[in-house]
Short mmCIF file of C-alpha atoms and ligand atoms in Angstrom, two decimals:
data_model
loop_
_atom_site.label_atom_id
_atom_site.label_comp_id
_atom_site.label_asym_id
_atom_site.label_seq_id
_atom_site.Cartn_x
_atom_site.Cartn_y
_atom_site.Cartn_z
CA UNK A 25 12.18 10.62 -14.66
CA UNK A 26 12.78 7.99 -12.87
CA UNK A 27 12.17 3.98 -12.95
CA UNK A 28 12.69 1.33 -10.16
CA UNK A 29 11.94 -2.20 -10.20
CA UNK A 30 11.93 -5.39 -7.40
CA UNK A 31 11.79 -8.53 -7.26
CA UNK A 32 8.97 -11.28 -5.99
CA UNK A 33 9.16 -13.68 -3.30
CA UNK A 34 8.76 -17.29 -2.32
CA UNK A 35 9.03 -19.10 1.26
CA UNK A 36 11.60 -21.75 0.98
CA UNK A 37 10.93 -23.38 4.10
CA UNK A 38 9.62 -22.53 7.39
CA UNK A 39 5.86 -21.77 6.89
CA UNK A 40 3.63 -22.07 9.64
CA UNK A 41 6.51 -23.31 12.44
CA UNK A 42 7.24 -19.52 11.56
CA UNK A 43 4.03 -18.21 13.45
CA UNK A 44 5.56 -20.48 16.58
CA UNK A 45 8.29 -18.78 16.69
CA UNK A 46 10.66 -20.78 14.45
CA UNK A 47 13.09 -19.38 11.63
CA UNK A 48 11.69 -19.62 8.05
CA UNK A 49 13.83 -19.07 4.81
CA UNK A 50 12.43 -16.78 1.97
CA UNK A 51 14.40 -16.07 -1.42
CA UNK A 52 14.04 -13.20 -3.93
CA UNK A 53 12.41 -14.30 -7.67
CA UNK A 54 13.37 -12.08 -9.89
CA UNK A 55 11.72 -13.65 -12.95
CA UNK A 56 8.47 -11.91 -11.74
CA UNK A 57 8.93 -8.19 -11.11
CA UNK A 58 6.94 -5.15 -10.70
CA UNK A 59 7.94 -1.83 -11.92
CA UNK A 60 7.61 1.79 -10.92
CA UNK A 61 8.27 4.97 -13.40
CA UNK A 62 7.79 8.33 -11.96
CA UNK A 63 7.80 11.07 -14.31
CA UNK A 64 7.15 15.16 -13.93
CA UNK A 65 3.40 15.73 -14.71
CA UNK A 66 1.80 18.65 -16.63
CA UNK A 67 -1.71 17.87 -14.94
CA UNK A 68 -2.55 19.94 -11.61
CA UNK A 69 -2.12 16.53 -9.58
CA UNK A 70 -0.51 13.22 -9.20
CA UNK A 71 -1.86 10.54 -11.40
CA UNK A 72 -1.31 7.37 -10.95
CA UNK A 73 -1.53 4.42 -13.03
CA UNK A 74 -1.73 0.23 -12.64
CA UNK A 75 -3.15 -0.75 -15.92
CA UNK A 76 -2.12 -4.43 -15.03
CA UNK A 77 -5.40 -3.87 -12.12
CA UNK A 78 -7.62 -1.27 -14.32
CA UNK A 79 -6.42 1.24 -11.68
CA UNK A 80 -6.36 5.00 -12.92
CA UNK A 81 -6.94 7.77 -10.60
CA UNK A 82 -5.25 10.65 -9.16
CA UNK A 83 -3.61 10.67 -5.52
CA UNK A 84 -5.93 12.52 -3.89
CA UNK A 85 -8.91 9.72 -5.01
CA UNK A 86 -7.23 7.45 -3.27
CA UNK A 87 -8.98 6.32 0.34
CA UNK A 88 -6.22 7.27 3.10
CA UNK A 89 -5.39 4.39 3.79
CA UNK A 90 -4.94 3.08 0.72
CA UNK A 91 -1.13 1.41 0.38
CA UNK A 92 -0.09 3.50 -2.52
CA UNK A 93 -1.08 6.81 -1.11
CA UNK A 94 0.72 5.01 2.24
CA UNK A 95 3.40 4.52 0.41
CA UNK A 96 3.92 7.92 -1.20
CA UNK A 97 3.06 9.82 1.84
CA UNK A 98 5.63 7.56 3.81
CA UNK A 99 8.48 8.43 1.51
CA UNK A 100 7.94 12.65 0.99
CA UNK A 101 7.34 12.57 5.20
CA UNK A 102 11.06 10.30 5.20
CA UNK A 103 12.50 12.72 3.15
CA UNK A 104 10.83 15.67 3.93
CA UNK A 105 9.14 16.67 0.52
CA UNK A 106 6.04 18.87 1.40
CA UNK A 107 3.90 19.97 -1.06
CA UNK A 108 4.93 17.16 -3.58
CA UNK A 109 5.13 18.46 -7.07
CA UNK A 110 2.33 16.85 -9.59
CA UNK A 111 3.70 13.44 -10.89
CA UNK A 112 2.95 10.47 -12.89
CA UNK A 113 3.32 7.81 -11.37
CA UNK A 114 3.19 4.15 -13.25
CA UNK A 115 2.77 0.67 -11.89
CA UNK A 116 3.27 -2.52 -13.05
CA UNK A 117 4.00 -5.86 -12.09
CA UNK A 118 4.27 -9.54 -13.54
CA UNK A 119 3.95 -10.87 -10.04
CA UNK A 120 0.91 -12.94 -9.46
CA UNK A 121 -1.37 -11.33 -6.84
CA UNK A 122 -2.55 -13.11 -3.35
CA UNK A 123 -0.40 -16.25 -4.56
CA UNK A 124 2.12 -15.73 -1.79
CA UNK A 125 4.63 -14.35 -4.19
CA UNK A 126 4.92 -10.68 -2.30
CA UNK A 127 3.28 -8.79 -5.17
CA UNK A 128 1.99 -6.01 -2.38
CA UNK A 129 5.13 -5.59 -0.81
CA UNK A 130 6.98 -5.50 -4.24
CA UNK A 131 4.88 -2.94 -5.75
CA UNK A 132 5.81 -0.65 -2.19
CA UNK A 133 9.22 -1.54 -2.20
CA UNK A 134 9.38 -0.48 -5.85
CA UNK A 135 7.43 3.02 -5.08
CA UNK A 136 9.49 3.65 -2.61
CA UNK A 137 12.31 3.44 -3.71
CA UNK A 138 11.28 5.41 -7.51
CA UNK A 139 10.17 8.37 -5.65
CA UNK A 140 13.53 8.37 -3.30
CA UNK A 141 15.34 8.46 -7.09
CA UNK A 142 13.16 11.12 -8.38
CA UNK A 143 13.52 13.63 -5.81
CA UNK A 144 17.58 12.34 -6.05
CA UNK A 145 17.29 11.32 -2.10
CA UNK A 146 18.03 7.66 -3.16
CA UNK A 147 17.47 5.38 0.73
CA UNK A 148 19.51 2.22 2.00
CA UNK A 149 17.99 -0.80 1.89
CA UNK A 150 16.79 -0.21 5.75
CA UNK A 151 15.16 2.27 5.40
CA UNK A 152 13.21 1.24 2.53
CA UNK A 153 12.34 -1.87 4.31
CA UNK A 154 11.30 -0.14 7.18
CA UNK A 155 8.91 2.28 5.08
CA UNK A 156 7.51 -0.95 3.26
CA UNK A 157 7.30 -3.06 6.64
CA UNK A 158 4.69 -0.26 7.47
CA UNK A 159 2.44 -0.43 4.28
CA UNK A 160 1.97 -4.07 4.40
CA UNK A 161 0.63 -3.69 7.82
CA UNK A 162 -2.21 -1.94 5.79
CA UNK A 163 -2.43 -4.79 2.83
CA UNK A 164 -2.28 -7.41 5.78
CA UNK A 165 -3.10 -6.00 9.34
CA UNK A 166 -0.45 -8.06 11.36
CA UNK A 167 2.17 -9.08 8.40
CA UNK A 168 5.42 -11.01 9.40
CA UNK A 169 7.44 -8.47 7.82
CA UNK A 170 9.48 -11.53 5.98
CA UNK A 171 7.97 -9.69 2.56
CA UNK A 172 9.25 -6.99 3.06
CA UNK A 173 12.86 -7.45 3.90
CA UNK A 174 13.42 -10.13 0.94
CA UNK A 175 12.17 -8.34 -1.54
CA UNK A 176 14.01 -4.75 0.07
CA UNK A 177 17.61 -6.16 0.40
CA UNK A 178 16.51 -8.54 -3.01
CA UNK A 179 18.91 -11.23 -1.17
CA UNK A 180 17.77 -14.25 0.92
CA UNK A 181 16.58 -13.82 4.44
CA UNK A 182 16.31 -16.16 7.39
CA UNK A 183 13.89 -15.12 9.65
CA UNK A 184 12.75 -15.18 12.99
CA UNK A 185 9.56 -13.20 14.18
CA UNK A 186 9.54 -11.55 17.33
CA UNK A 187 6.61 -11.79 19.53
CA UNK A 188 3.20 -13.70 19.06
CA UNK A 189 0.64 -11.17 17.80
CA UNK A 190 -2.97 -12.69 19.37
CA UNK A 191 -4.62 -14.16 16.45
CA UNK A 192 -1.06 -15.87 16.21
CA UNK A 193 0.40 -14.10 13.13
CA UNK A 194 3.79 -12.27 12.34
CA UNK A 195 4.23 -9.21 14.67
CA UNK A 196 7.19 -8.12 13.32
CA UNK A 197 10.53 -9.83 12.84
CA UNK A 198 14.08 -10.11 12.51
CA UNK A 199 15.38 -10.67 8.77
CA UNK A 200 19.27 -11.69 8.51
CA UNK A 201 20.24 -12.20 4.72
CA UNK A 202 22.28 -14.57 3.88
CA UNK A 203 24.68 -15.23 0.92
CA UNK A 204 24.65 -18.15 -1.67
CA UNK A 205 27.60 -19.61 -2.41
CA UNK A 206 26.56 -21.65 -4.95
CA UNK A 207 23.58 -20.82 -7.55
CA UNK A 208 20.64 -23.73 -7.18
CA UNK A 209 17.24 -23.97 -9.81
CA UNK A 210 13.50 -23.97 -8.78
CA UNK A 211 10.43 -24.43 -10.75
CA UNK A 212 7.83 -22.93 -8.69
CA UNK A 213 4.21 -24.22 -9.86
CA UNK A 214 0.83 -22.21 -9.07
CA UNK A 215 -2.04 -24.53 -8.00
CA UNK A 216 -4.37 -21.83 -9.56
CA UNK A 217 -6.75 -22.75 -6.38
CA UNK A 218 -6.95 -19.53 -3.70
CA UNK A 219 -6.68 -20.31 -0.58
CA UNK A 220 -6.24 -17.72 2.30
CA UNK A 221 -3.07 -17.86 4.54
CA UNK A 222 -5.66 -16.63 7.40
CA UNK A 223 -7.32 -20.09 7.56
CA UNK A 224 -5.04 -22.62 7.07
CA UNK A 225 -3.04 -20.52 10.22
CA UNK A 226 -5.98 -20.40 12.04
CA UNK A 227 -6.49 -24.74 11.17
CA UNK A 228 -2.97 -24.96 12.63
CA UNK A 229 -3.80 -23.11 15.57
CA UNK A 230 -6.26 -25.61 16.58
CA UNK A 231 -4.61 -28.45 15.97
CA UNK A 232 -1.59 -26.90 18.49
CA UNK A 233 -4.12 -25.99 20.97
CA UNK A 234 -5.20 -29.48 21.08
CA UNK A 235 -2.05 -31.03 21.89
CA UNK A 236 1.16 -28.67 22.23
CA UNK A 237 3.57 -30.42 23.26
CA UNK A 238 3.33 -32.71 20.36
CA UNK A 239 3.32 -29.88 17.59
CA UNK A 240 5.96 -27.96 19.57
CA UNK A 241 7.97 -31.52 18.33
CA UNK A 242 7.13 -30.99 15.14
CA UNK A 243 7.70 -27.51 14.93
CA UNK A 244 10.97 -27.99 16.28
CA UNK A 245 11.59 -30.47 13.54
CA UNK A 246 10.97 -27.81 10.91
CA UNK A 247 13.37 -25.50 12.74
CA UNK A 248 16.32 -28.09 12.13
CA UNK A 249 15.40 -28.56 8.92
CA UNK A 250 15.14 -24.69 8.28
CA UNK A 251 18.24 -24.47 9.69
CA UNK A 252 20.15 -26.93 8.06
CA UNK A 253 18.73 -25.55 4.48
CA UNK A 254 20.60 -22.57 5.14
CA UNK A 255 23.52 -24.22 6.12
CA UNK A 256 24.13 -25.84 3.00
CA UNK A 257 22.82 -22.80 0.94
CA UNK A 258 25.88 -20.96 2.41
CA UNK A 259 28.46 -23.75 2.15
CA UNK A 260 27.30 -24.58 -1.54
CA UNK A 261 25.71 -27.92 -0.19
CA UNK A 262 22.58 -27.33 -2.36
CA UNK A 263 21.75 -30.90 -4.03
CA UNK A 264 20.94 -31.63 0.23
CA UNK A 265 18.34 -28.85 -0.02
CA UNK A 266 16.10 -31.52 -1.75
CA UNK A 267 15.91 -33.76 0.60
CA UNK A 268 15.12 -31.25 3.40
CA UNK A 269 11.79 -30.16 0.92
CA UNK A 270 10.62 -33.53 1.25
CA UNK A 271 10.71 -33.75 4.73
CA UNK A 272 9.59 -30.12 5.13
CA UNK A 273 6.50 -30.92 3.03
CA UNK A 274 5.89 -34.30 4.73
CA UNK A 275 5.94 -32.36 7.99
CA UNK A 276 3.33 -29.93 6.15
CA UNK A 277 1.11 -32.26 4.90
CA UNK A 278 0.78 -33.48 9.31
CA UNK A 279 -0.55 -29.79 9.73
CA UNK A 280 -3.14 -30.65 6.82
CA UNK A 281 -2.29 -27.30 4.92
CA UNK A 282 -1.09 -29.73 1.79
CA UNK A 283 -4.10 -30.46 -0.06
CA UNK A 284 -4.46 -33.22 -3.35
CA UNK A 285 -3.82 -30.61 -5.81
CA UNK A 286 -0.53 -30.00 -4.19
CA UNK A 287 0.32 -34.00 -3.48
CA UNK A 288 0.00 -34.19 -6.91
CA UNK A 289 2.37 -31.34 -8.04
CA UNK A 290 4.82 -32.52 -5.67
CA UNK A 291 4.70 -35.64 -6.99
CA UNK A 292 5.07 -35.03 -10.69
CA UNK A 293 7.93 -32.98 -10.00
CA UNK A 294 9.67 -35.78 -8.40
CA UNK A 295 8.70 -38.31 -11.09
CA UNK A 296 9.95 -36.18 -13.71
CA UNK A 297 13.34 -35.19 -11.87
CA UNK A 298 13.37 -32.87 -9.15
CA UNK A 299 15.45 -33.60 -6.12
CA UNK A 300 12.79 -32.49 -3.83
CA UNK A 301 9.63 -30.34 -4.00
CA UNK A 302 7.38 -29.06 -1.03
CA UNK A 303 4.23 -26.76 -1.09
CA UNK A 304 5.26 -23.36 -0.23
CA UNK A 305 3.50 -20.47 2.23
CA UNK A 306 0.28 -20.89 3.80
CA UNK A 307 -0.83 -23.59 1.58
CA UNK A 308 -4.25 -25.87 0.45
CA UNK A 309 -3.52 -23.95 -2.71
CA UNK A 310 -1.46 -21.41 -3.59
CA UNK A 311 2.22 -22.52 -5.14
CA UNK A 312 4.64 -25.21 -4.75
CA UNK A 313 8.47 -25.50 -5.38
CA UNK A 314 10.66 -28.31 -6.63
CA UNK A 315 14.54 -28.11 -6.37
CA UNK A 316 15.89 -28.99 -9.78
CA UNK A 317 19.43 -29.54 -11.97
CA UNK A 318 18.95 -26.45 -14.44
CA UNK A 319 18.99 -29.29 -17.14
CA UNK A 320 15.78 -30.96 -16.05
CA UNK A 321 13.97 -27.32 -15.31
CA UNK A 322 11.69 -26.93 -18.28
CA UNK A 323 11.08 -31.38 -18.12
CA UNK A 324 10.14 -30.49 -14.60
CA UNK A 325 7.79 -27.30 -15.28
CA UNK A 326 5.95 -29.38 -18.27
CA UNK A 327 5.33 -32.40 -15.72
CA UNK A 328 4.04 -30.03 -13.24
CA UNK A 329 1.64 -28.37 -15.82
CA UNK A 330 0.83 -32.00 -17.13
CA UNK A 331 -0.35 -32.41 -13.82
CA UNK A 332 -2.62 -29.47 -13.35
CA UNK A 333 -0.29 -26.62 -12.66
CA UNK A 334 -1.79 -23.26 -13.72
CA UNK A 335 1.58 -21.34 -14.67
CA UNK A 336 4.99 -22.86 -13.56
CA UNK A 337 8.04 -20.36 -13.64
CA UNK A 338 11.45 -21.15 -13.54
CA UNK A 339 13.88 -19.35 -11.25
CA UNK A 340 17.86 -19.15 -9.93
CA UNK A 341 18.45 -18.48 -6.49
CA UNK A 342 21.89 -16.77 -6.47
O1 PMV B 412 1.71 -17.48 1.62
P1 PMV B 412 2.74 -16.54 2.15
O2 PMV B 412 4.01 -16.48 1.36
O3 PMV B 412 2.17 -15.20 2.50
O4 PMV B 412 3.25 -17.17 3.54
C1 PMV B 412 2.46 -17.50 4.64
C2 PMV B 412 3.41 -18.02 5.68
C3 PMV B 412 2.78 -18.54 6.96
O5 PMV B 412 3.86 -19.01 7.76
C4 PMV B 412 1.84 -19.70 6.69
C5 PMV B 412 2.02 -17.47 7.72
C6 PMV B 412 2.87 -16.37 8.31
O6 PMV B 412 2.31 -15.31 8.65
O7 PMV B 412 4.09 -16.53 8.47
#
């Protein structure tokens, strides 16, 4: 038998300037988690079960390119396990799915790295994110890859992506993790309103190709501000991070992928105490985050469901 678990995700700042070619910061959440057992199986084949989506079915059911049958293929080709012995697989995850917390790649990483321990081949980290770097390709055709490597080394990442893909999303990247030198709070707030990532990109896109050089400026902006966050993330400078939030979301709201429902959250959270708050990943809807003083967390998270947050959770970056 044998169990894995990882962590969720969450942008800290960066969005969007990201697709242009500027850094972005993303942190592990390890509040929300999902969780892969894999146990010997009696049956003739591999079941596998996600009762969290109603999902029940054996491997061979599963469409080829589905992720999870990705996923396990991927890992018996890395380690050279052919015919796989009839398992049992079992999913599960508290991380919210589409909300931009990484729930696909967190459910791979997981997989992953459960089957490496049951068949006692245990992979590094690199590997593993390599392996899950390839699935999400299938959950998101042209992914970033900043999913992947947070949630595989569980550790912060500042990222760059390499090249512009041509509907102007991640092609790939490079993922440095970085250390925290001293722990900092967040109350991360869910809109509850889906919006897809694919549009709000694509709204950016055209307001770029109208006038460049001035969004280049602003995008530029964002990268100072991106890199200054991790600046004082590393030297233990955190109370500054909240002021770089506010001017990360202000810079947001000019690319119009804020929306009311996140105005308001931001601004409840810095009525009620936080020292800065911004909308975080593609935005319109999705989640925000608001940098707080562990004491004022849960004053914080009932403001921000006061104000029409669907589920707030609190979280240490460390
Ligand atoms: O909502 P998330 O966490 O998947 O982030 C989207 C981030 C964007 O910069 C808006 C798009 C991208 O591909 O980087």
């Amino acid at each position: 038998m044998s169990l894995a678990t990882a962590p969720g995700k969450i942008i800290l700042f960066g969005e969007h300037a990201v697709v242009y070619g500027r850094p972005a910061l993303a942190v592990p959440v390890t509040q929300v988690q999902a969780n892969v057992e894999v146990v010997d199986s009696a049956e003739a084949e591999t079941w596998i079960e996600a009762p969290d989506i109603s999902l029940h079915t054996t491997f061979s059911a599963l469409a080829p390119t589905h992720p999870l049958r990705s996923a396990i293929e991927s890992v018996c080709a890395a380690l050279n396990i052919a015919p796989f012995p009839p398992l049992r697989i079992t999913i599960h995850s508290s991380i919210p799915v589409a909300s931009g917390l990484g729930s696909g790649a967190a459910v791979s990483v997981a997989l992953i790295r459960a089957l490496a321990s049951y068949f006692q081949r245990p992979l590094p980290a690199d590997k593993v994110n390599a392996l899950a770097y390839e699935i999400e390709k299938l959950h998101h055709g042209t992914p970033s890859g900043i999913d992947n490597t947070v949630i595989s080394y569980a550790k912060p990442v500042y990222f760059v992506r390499q090249s512009p893909s041509p509907d102007g999303r991640g092609a790939g990247g490079e993922g440095q993790v970085f250390n925290v030198a001293r722990p900092f709070s967040l109350v991360i707030a869910d809109t509850g309103i889906a919006a897809p990532t694919k549009e709000s990109v694509g709204d950016v896109r055209k307001l770029w190709e109208a006038d460049k050089a001035h969004w280049e400026v602003v995008f530029d902006q964002v990268g100072e501000i991106v890199r200054a966050a991790k600046n004082a993330i590393e030297t233990g400078a955190t109370d500054s991070l909240g002021a770089l939030m506010d001017a990360n979301h202000a810079l947001l709201q000019q690319m119009t992928v804020s929306s009311p429902e996140l105005d308001r959250l931001v601004l409840a959270a810095k009525t009620s105490g936080a020292l800065g708050a911004k909308l975080s990943g593609g935005g319109r809807g999705g989640n925000m985050l608001a940098l707080v003083k562990p004491a004022a967390a849960d004053s914080v998270a009932s403001a921000l469901k006061s104000a029409g947050a669907k589920s707030t959770l609190i979280t240490i970056i460390q």
